[in-house]
PDB file of C-alpha atoms and ligand atoms in Angstrom:
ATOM      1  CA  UNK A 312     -17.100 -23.878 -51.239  1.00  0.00           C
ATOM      2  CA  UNK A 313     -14.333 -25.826 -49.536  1.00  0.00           C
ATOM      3  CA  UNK A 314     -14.885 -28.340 -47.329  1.00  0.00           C
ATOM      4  CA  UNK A 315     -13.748 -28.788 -43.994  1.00  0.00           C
ATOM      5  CA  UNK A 316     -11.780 -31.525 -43.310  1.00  0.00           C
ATOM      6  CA  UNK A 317     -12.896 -32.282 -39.889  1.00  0.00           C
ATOM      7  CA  UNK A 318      -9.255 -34.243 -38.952  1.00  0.00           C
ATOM      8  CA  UNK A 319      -7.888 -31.111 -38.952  1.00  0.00           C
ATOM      9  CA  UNK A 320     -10.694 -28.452 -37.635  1.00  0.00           C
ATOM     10  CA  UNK A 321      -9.207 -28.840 -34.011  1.00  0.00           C
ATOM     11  CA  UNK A 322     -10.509 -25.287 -32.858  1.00  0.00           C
ATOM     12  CA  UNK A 323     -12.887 -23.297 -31.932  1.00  0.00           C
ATOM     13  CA  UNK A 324     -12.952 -19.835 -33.635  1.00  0.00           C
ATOM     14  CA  UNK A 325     -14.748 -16.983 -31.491  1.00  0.00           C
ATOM     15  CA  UNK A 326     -15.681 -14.223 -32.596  1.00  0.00           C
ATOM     16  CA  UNK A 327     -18.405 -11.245 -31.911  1.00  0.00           C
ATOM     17  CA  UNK A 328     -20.317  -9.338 -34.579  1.00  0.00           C
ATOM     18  CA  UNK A 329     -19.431  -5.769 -33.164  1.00  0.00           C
ATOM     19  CA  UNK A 330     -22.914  -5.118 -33.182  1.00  0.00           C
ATOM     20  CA  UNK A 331     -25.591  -5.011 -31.006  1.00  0.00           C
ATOM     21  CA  UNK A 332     -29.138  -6.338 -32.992  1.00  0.00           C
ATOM     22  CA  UNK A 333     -32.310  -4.677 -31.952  1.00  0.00           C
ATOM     23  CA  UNK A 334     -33.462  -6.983 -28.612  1.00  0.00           C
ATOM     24  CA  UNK A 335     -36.611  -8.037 -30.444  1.00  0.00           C
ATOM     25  CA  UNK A 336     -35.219  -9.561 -33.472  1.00  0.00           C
ATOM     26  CA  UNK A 337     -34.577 -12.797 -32.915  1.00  0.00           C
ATOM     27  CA  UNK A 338     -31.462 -15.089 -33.739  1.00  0.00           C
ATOM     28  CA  UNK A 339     -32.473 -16.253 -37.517  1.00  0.00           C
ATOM     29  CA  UNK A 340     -33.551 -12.509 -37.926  1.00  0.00           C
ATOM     30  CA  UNK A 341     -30.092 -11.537 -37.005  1.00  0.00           C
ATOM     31  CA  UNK A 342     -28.207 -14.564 -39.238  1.00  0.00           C
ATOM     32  CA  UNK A 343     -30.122 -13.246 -41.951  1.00  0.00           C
ATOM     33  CA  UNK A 344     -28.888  -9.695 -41.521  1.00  0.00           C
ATOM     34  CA  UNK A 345     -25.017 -10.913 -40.867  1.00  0.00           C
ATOM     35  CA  UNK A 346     -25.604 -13.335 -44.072  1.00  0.00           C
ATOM     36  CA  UNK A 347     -26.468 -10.307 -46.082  1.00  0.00           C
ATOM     37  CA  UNK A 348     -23.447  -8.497 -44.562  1.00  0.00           C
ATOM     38  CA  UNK A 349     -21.088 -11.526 -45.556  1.00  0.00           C
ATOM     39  CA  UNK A 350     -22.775 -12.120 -49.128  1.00  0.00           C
ATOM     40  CA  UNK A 351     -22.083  -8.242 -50.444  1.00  0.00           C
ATOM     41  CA  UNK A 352     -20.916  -7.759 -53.328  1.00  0.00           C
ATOM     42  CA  UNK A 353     -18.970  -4.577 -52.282  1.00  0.00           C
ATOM     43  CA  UNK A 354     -17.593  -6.037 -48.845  1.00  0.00           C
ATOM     44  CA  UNK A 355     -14.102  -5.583 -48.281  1.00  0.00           C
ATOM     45  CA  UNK A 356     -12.574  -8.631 -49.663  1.00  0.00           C
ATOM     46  CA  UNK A 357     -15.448  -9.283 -51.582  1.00  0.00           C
ATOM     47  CA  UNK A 358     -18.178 -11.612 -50.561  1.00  0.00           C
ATOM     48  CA  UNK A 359     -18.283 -14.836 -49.306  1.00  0.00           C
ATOM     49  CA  UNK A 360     -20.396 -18.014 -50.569  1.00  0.00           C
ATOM     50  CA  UNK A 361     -22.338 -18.004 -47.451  1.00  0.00           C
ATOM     51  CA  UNK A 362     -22.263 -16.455 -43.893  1.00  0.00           C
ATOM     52  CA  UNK A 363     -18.872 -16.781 -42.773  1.00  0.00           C
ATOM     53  CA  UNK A 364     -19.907 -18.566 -39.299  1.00  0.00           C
ATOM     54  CA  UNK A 365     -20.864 -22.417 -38.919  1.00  0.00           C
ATOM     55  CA  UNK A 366     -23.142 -20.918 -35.174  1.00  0.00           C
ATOM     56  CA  UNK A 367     -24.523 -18.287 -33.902  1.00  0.00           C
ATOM     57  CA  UNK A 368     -25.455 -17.283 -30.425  1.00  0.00           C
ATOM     58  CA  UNK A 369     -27.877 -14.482 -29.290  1.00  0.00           C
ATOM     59  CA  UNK A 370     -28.599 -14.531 -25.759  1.00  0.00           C
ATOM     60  CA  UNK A 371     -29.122 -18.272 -24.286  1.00  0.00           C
ATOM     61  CA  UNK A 372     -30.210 -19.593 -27.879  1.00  0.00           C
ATOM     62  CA  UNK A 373     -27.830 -20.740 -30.685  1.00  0.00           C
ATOM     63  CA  UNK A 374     -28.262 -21.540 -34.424  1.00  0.00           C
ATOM     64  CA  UNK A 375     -26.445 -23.666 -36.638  1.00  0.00           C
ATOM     65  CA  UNK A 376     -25.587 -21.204 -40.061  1.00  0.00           C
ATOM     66  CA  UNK A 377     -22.894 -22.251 -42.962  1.00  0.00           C
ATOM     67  CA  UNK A 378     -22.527 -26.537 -42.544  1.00  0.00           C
ATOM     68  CA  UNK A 379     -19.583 -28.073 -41.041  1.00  0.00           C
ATOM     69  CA  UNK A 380     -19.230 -29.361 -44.339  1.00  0.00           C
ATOM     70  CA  UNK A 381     -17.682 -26.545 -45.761  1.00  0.00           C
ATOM     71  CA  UNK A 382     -14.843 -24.582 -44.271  1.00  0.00           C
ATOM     72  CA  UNK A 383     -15.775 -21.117 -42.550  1.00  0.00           C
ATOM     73  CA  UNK A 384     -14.621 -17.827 -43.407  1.00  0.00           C
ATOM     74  CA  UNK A 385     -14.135 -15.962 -40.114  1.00  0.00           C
ATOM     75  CA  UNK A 386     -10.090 -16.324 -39.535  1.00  0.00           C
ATOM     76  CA  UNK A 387      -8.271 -15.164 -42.473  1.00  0.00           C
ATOM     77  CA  UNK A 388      -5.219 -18.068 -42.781  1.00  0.00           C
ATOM     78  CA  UNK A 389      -6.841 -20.139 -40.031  1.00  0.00           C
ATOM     79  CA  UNK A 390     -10.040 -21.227 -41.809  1.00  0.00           C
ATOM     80  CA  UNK A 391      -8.965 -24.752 -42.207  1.00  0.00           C
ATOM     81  CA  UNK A 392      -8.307 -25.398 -39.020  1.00  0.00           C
ATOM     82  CA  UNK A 393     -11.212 -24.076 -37.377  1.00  0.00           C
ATOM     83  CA  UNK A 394     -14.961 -23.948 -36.752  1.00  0.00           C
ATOM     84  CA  UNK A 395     -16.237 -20.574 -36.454  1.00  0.00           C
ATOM     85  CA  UNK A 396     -18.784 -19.028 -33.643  1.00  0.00           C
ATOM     86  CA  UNK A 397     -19.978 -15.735 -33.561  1.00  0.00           C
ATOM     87  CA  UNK A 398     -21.988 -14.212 -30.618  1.00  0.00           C
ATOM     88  CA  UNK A 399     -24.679 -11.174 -31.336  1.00  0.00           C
ATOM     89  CA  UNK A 400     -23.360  -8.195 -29.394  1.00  0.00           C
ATOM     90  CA  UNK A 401     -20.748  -5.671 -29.129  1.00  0.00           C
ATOM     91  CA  UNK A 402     -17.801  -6.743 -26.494  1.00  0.00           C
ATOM     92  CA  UNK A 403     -15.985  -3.248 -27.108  1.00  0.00           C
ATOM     93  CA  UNK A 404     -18.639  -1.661 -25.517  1.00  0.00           C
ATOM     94  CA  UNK A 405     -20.203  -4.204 -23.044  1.00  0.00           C
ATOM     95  CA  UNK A 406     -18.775  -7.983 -21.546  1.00  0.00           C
ATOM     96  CA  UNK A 407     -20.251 -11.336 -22.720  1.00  0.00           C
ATOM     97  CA  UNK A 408     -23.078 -12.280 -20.360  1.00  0.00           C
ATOM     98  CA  UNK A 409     -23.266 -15.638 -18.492  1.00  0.00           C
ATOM     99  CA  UNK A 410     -26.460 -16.598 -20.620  1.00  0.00           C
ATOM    100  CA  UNK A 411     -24.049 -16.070 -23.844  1.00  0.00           C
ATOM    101  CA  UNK A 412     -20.714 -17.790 -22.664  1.00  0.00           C
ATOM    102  CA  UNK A 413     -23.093 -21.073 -21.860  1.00  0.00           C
ATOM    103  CA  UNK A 414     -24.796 -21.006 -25.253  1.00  0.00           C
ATOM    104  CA  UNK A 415     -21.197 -20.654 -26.811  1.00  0.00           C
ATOM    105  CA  UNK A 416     -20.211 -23.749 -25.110  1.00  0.00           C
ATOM    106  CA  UNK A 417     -23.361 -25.365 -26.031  1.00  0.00           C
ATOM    107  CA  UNK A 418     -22.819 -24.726 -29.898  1.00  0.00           C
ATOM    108  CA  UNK A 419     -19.416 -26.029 -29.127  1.00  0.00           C
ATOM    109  CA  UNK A 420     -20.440 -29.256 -27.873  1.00  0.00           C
ATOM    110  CA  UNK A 421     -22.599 -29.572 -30.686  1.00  0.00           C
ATOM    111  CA  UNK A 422     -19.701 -28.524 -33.211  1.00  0.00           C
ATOM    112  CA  UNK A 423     -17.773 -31.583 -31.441  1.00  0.00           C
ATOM    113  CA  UNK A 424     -20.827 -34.124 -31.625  1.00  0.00           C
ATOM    114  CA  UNK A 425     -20.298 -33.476 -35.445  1.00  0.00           C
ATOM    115  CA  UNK A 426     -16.506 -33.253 -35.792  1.00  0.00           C
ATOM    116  CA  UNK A 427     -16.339 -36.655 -33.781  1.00  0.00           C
ATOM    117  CA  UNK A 428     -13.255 -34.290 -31.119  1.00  0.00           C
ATOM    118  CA  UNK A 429     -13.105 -31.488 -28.954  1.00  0.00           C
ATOM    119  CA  UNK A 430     -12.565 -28.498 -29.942  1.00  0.00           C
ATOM    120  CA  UNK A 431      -9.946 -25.981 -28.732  1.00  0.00           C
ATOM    121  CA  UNK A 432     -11.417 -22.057 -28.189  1.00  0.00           C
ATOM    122  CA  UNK A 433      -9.230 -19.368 -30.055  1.00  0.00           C
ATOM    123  CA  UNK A 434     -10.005 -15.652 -30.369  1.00  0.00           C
ATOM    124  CA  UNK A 435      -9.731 -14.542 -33.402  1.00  0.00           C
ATOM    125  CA  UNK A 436      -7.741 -11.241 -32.506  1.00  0.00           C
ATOM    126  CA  UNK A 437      -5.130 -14.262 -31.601  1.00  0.00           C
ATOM    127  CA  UNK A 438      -4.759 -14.804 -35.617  1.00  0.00           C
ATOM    128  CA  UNK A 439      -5.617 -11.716 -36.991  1.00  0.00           C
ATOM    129  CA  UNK A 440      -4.913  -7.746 -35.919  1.00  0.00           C
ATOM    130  CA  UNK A 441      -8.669  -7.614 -34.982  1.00  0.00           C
ATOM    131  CA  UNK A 442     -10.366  -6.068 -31.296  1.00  0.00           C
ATOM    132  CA  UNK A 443     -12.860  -9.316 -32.321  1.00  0.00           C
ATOM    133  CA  UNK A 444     -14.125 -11.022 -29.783  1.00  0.00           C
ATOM    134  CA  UNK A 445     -13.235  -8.067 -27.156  1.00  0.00           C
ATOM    135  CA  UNK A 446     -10.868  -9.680 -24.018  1.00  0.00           C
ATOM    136  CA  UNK A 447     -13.353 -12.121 -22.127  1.00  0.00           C
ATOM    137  CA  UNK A 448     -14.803 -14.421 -24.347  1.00  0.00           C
ATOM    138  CA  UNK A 449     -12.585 -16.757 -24.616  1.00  0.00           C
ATOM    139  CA  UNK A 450     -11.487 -16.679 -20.918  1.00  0.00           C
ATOM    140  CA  UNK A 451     -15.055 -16.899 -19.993  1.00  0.00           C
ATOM    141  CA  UNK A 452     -15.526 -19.584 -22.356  1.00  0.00           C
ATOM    142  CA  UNK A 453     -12.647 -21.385 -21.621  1.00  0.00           C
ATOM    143  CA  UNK A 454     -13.335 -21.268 -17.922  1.00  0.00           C
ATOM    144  CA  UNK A 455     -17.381 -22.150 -18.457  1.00  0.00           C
ATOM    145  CA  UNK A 456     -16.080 -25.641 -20.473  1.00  0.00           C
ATOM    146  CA  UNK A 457     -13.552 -26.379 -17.637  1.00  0.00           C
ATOM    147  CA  UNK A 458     -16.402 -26.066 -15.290  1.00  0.00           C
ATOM    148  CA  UNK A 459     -18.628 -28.151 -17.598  1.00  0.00           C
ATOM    149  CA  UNK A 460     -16.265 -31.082 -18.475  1.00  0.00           C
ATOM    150  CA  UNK A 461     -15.452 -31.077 -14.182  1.00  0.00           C
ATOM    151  CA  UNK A 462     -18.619 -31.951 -13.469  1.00  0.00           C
ATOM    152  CA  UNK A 463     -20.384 -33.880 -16.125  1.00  0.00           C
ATOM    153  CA  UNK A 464     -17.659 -35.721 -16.313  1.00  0.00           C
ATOM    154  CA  UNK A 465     -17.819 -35.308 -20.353  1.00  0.00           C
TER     155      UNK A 465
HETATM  156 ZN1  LIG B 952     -14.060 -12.078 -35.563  1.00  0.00          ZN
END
């Protein structure tokens, strides 16, 4: 795999999986099932070396998947510049909930901890002709870090 060179990894890539997971299964259940998804022989574009995402967020918990080592695959041309977060759920069909947009911003933090700068959120629909990550995430997102970095002072 490629690796990420962090200088240059200046956003944050969001992204949902267009799926809702059954409640019970819990997040490494669920980054087990999208790493099998991304590592398919037969996926469109064939598969990748590892789950595409570097998190991934399921309700107020996230996970740490593919190392911000390597480059993601999750914005096709935009890889490189980019860390990539995917929440569990389905934002066609339902809006991110306020449990979700914090533990976004919480993998974020972490992603920036690492990269050694902040990180800028980007849908990917804004990169590629995708519906991913429905209209409010990044909004949501955007407006949960403003609130964050306001009064933390971070
Ligand atoms: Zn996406």
């Amino acid at each position: 795999m490629k690796r990420l060179d962090h200088f240059h990894a200046l956003h944050a890539g969001l992204h949902h999986a267009a799926h809702e997971f059954p409640a019970q299964w819990d997040i490494y259940r669920c980054a087990h099932e999208i790493k099998v998804w991304h590592l398919d022989p037969n996926r469109d574009g064939g598969p990748f070396d590892d789950i595409g995402y570097h998190f991934l967020i399921k309700g107020s918990r996230f996970i740490p998947c593919r190392s911000l080592v390597y480059r993601g695959a999750h914005i096709k041309g935009f890889n490189d510049r980019s860390v990539g977060f995917c929440v569990c759920g389905d934002f066609s069909k339902r809006s991110p909930t306020s449990a979700e947009v914090s533990a976004v911003v919480s993998a974020i933090f972490e992603a920036e901890r690492t990269i050694g700068h902040k990180l800028t959120p980007v849908g990917h629909n804004q990169f590629n002709n995708t519906f991913c990550p429905g209209p409010d995430l990044v909004r949501l997102v955007n407006d949960r870090i403003h609130q964050v970095r306001t009064h933390s002072g971070v």
